[in-house]
Short mmCIF file of C-alpha atoms in Angstrom, two decimals:
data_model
loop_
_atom_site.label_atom_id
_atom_site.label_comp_id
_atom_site.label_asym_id
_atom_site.label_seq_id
_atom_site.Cartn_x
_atom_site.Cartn_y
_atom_site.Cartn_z
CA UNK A 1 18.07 17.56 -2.50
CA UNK A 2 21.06 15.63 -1.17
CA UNK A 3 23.67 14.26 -3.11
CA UNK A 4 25.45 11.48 -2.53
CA UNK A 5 29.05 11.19 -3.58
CA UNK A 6 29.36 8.21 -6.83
CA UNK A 7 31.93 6.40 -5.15
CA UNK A 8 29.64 6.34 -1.55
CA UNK A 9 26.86 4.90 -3.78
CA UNK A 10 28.52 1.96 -4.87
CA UNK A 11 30.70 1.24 -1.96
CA UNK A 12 27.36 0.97 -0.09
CA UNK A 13 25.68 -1.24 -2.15
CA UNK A 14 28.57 -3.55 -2.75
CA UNK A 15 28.70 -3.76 1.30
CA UNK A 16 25.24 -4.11 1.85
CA UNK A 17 24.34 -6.48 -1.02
CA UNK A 18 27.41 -8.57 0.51
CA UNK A 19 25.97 -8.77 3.87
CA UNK A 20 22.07 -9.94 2.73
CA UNK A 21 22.86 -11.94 -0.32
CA UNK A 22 24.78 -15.48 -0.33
CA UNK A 23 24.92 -15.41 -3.99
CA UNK A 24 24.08 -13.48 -7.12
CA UNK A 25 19.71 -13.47 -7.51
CA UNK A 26 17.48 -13.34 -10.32
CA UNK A 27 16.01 -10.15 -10.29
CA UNK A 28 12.77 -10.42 -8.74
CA UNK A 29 9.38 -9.12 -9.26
CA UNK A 30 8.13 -5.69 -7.74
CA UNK A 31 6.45 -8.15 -5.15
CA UNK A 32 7.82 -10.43 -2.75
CA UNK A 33 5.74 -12.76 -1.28
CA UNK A 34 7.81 -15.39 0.69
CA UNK A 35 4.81 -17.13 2.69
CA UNK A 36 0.95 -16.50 3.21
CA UNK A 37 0.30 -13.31 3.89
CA UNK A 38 -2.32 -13.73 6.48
CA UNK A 39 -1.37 -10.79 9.30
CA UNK A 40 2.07 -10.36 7.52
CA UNK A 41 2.56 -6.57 7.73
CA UNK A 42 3.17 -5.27 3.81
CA UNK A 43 5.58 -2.94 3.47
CA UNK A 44 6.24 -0.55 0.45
CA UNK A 45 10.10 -0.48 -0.44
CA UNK A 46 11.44 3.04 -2.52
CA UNK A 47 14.93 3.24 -3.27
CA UNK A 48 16.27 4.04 -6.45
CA UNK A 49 19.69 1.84 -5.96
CA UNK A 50 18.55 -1.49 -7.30
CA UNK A 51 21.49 -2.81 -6.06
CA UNK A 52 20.84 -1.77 -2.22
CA UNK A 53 16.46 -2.44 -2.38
CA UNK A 54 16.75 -5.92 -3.95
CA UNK A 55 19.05 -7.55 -1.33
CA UNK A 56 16.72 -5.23 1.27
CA UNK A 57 13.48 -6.32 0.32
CA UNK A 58 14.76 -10.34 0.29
CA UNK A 59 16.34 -9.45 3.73
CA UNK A 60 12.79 -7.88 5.12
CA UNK A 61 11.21 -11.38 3.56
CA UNK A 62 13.28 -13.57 5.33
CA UNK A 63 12.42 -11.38 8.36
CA UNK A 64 8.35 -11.88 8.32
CA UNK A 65 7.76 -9.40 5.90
CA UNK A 66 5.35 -9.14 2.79
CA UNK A 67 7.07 -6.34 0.70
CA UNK A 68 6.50 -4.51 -2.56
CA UNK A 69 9.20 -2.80 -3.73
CA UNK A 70 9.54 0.25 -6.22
CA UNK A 71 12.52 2.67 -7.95
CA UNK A 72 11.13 5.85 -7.92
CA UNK A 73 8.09 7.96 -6.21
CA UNK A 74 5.51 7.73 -9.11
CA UNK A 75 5.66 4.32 -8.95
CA UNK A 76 5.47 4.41 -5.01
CA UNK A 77 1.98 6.67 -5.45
CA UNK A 78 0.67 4.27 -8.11
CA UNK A 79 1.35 0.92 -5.49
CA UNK A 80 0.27 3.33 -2.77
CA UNK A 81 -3.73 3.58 -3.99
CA UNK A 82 -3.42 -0.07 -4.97
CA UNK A 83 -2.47 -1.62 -2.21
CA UNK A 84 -3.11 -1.73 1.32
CA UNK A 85 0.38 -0.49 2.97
CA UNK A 86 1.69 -0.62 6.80
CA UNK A 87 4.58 1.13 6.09
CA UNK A 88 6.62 2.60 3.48
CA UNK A 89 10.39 2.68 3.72
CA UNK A 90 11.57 5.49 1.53
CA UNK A 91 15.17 6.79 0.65
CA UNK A 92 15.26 10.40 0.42
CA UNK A 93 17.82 10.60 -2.35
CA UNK A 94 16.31 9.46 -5.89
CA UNK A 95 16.10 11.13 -9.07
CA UNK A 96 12.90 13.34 -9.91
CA UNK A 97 10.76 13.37 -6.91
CA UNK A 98 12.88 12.92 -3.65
CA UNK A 99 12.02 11.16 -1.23
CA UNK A 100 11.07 14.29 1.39
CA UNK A 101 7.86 15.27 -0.74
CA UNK A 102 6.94 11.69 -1.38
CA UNK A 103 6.82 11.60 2.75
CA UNK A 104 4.84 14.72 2.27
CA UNK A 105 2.56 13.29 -0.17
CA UNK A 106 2.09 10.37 1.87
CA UNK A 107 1.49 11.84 5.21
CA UNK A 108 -1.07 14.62 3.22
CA UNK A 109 -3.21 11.67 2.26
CA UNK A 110 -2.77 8.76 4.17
CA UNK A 111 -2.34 7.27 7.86
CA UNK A 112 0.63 5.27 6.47
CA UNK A 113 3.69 5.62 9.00
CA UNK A 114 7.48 6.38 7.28
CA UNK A 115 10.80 5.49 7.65
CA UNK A 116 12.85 7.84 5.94
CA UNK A 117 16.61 6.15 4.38
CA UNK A 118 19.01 9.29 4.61
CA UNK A 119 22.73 9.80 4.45
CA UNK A 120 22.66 12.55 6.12
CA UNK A 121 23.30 12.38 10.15
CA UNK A 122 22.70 16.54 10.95
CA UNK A 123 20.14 17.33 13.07
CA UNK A 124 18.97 19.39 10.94
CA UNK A 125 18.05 17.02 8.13
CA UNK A 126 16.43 14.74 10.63
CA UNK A 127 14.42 17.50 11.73
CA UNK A 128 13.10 18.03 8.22
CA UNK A 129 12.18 14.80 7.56
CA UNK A 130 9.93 14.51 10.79
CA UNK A 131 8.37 17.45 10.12
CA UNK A 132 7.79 16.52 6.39
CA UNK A 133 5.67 13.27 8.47
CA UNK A 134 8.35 10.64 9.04
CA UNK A 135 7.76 8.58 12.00
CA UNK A 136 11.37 7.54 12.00
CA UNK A 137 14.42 7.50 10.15
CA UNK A 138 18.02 5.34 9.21
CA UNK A 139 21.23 6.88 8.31
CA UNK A 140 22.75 5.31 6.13
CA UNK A 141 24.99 3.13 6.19
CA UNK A 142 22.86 1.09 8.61
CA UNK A 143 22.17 -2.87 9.35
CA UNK A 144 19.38 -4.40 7.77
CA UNK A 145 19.22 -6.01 11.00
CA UNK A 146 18.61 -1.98 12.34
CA UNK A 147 15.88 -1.41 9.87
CA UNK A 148 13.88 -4.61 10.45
CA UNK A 149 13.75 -3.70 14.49
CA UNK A 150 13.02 -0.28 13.60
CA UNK A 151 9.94 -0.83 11.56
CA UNK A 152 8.43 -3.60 14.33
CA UNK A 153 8.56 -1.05 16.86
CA UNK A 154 6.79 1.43 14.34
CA UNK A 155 4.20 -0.93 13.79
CA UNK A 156 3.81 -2.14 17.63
CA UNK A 157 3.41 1.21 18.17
CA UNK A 158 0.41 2.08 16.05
CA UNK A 159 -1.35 -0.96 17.42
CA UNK A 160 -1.14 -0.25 20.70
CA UNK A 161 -2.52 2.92 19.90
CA UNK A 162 -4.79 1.79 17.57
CA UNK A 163 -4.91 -0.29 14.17
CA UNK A 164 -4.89 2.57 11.36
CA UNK A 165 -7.40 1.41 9.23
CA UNK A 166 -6.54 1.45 5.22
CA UNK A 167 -10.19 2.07 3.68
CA UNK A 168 -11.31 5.84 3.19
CA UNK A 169 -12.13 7.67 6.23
CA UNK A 170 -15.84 8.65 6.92
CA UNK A 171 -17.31 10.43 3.85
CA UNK A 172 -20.07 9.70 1.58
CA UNK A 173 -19.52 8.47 -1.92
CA UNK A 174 -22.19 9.35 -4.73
CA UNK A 175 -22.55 7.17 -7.94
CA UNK A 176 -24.95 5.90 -10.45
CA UNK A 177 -28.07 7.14 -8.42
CA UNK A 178 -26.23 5.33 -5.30
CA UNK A 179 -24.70 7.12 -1.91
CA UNK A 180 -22.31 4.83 0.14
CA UNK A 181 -22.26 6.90 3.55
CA UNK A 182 -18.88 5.32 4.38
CA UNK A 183 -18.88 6.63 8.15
CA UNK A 184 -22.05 5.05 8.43
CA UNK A 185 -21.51 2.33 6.81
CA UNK A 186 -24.53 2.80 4.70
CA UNK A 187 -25.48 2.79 1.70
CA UNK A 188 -28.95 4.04 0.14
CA UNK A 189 -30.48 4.65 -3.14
CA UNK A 190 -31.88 8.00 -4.64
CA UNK A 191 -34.89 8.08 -3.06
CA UNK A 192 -33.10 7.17 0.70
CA UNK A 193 -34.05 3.92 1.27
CA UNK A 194 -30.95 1.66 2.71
CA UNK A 195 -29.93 -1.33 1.43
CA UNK A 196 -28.75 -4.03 3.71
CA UNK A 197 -24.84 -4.55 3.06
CA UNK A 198 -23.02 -7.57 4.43
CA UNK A 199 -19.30 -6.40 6.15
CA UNK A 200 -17.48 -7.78 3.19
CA UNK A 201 -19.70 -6.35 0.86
CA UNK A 202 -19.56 -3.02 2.13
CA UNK A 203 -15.67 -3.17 2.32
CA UNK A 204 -15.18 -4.40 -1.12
CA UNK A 205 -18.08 -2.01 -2.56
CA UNK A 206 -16.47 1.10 -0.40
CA UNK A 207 -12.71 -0.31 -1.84
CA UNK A 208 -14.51 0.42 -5.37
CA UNK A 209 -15.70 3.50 -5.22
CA UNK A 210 -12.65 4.95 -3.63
CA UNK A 211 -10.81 3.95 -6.81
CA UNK A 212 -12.92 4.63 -9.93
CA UNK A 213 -11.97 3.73 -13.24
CA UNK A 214 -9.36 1.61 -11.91
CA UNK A 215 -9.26 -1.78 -12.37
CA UNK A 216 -8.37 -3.58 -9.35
CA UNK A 217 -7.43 -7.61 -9.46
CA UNK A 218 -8.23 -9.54 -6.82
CA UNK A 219 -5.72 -9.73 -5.20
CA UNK A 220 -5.72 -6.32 -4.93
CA UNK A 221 -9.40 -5.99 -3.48
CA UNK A 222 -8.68 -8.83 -0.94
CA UNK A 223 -5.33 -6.63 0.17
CA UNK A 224 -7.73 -3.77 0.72
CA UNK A 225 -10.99 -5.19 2.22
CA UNK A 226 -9.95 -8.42 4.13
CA UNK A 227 -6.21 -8.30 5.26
CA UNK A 228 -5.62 -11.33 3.33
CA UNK A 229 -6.87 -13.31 6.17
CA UNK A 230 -6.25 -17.26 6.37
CA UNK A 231 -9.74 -17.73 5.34
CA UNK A 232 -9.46 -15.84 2.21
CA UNK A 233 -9.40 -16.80 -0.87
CA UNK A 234 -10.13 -15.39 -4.69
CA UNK A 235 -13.40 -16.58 -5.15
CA UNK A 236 -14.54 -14.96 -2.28
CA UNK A 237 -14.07 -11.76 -3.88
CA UNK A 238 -16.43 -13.25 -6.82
CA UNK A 239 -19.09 -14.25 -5.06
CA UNK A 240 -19.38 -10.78 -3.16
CA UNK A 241 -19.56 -8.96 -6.29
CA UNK A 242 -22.25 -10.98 -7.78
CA UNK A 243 -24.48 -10.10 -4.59
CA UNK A 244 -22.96 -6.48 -4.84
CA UNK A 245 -24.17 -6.82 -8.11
CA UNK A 246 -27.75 -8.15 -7.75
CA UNK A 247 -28.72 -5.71 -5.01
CA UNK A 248 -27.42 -2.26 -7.32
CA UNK A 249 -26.96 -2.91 -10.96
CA UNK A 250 -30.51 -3.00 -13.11
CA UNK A 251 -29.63 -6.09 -14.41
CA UNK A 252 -26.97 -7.82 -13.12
CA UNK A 253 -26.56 -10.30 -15.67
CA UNK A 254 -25.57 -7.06 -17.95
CA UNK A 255 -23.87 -4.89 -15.35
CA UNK A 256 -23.27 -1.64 -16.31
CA UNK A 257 -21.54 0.00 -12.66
CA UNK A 258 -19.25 -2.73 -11.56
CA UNK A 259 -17.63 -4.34 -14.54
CA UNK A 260 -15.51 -7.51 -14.95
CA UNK A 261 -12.22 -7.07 -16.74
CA UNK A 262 -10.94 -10.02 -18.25
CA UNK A 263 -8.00 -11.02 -17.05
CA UNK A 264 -7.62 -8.34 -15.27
CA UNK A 265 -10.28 -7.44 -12.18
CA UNK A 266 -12.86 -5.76 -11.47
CA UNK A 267 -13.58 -1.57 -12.01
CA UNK A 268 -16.25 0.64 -10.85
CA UNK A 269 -17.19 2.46 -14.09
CA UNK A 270 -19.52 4.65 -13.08
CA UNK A 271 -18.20 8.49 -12.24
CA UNK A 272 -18.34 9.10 -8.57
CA UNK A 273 -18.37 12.04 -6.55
CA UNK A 274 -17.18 12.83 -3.16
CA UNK A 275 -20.30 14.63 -1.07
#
């Protein structure tokens, strides 16, 4: 793993937190949200330099960003099955896990693109990190200004090659007598016969079962099944897993597979198995 020199550390972020922040900042939550999020592309933010991924992640705001920002890789895996990401920006020198096997890790089980942060400039390294999945990289030190163009032309190229779609691929997903046929878009009870899903409902029901066990907010579940498009809004997220509810629980009034959290979400409770 790479190392940079102490004095290189701090010189960088004193010049880059000089060149994106006016004046000294609260330190903010892991999420910034700076308008609706609509289309907003959300990015995923991993640098262990508080001091260089605050001022970044404010910068990337200001720029038409939604970003969620995070210190170290384990915390970048947990936002990772959380949330729905469009592309992760991720340093390659932090402590623990570096940043080249979180890239691995990511392009091993995910269709999100990466921008690898590196101070190193030999071909060599570069090579390595686009072979570890990186779509791109930034040696550092680099312009925010840099980074922000960077990442649009990531993105515009992905869509004009295709969306990449942030539900599980095609599969099938057994559960409390229940198989979602996700490349169908199905799903059926034990005995075969198909149940008749809205869009949202299969979205939200297939965002579920993906994640067992863990209890998802809604926020979290629009992320994932509707893009947090204009029309969204919390409730809708209520009201499709009270029909969810009514067409598999055995009493829905007492459900026993999708469960209500208090204050927290929603979690599929029942184990699940992927066929």
């Amino acid at each position: 793993m790479e190392a940079r020199p102490a004095a290189d550390r701090g010189g960088y972020a004193a010049r880059i937190g000089r060149s994106l922040t006016p004046a000294p900042f609260p330190a903010p939550p892991a999420m910034l949200e700076a308008q609706p999020m609509g289309d907003v592309p959300h990015l995923l933010l991993v640098d262990d330099e508080r001091s260089i991924r605050e001022p970044l992640a404010q910068y990337l705001v200001r720029q038409g960003f939604r970003v969620t920002q995070v210190g170290d890789a384990a915390s970048a895996r947990t936002r990772l099955a959380a949330y729905a990401i469009d592309l992760a920006i991720v340093d390659i020198m932090m402590p623990g896990e570096d940043g080249l096997s979180l890239c691995r890790h990511i392009a091993a089980t995910s269709d999100v693109p990466v921008i690898l942060l590196t101070a190193k400039a030999e071909e060599t390294d570069r090579i390595v990190g686009l072979e570890m999945g990186a779509d791109d990289y930034v040696v550092k030190p680099f312009s925010p200004r840099e980074l922000a163009t960077r990442v649009k032309v990531v993105l515009r190229r992905l869509r004009g090659g295709g969306a990449r779609h942030h539900a599980p691929d095609g599969g099938s997903y057994a559960f409390a007598g229940w198989v979602l046929r996700a490349g169908e878009r199905a799903l059926v009870d034990r005995d075969g016969v198909s149940v008749a899903l809205s869009s949202g409902e299969f979205n939200l029901l297939q965002a579920l079962v993906a994640r067992p066990r863990q209890v998802l907010t809604r926020d979290q579940l629009l992320d994932l099944t509707q893009g947090r498009e204009a029309a969204a809004f919390d409730r809708a997220i209520d009201n499709q897993i009270s029909r969810l509810r009514k067409k598999i629980e055995a009493d829905p009034k007492a459900p026993e597979i999708i469960k209500t959290v208090w204050g927290g979400g929603y979690t599929l409770a029942a184990e699940v198995t992927r066929l």
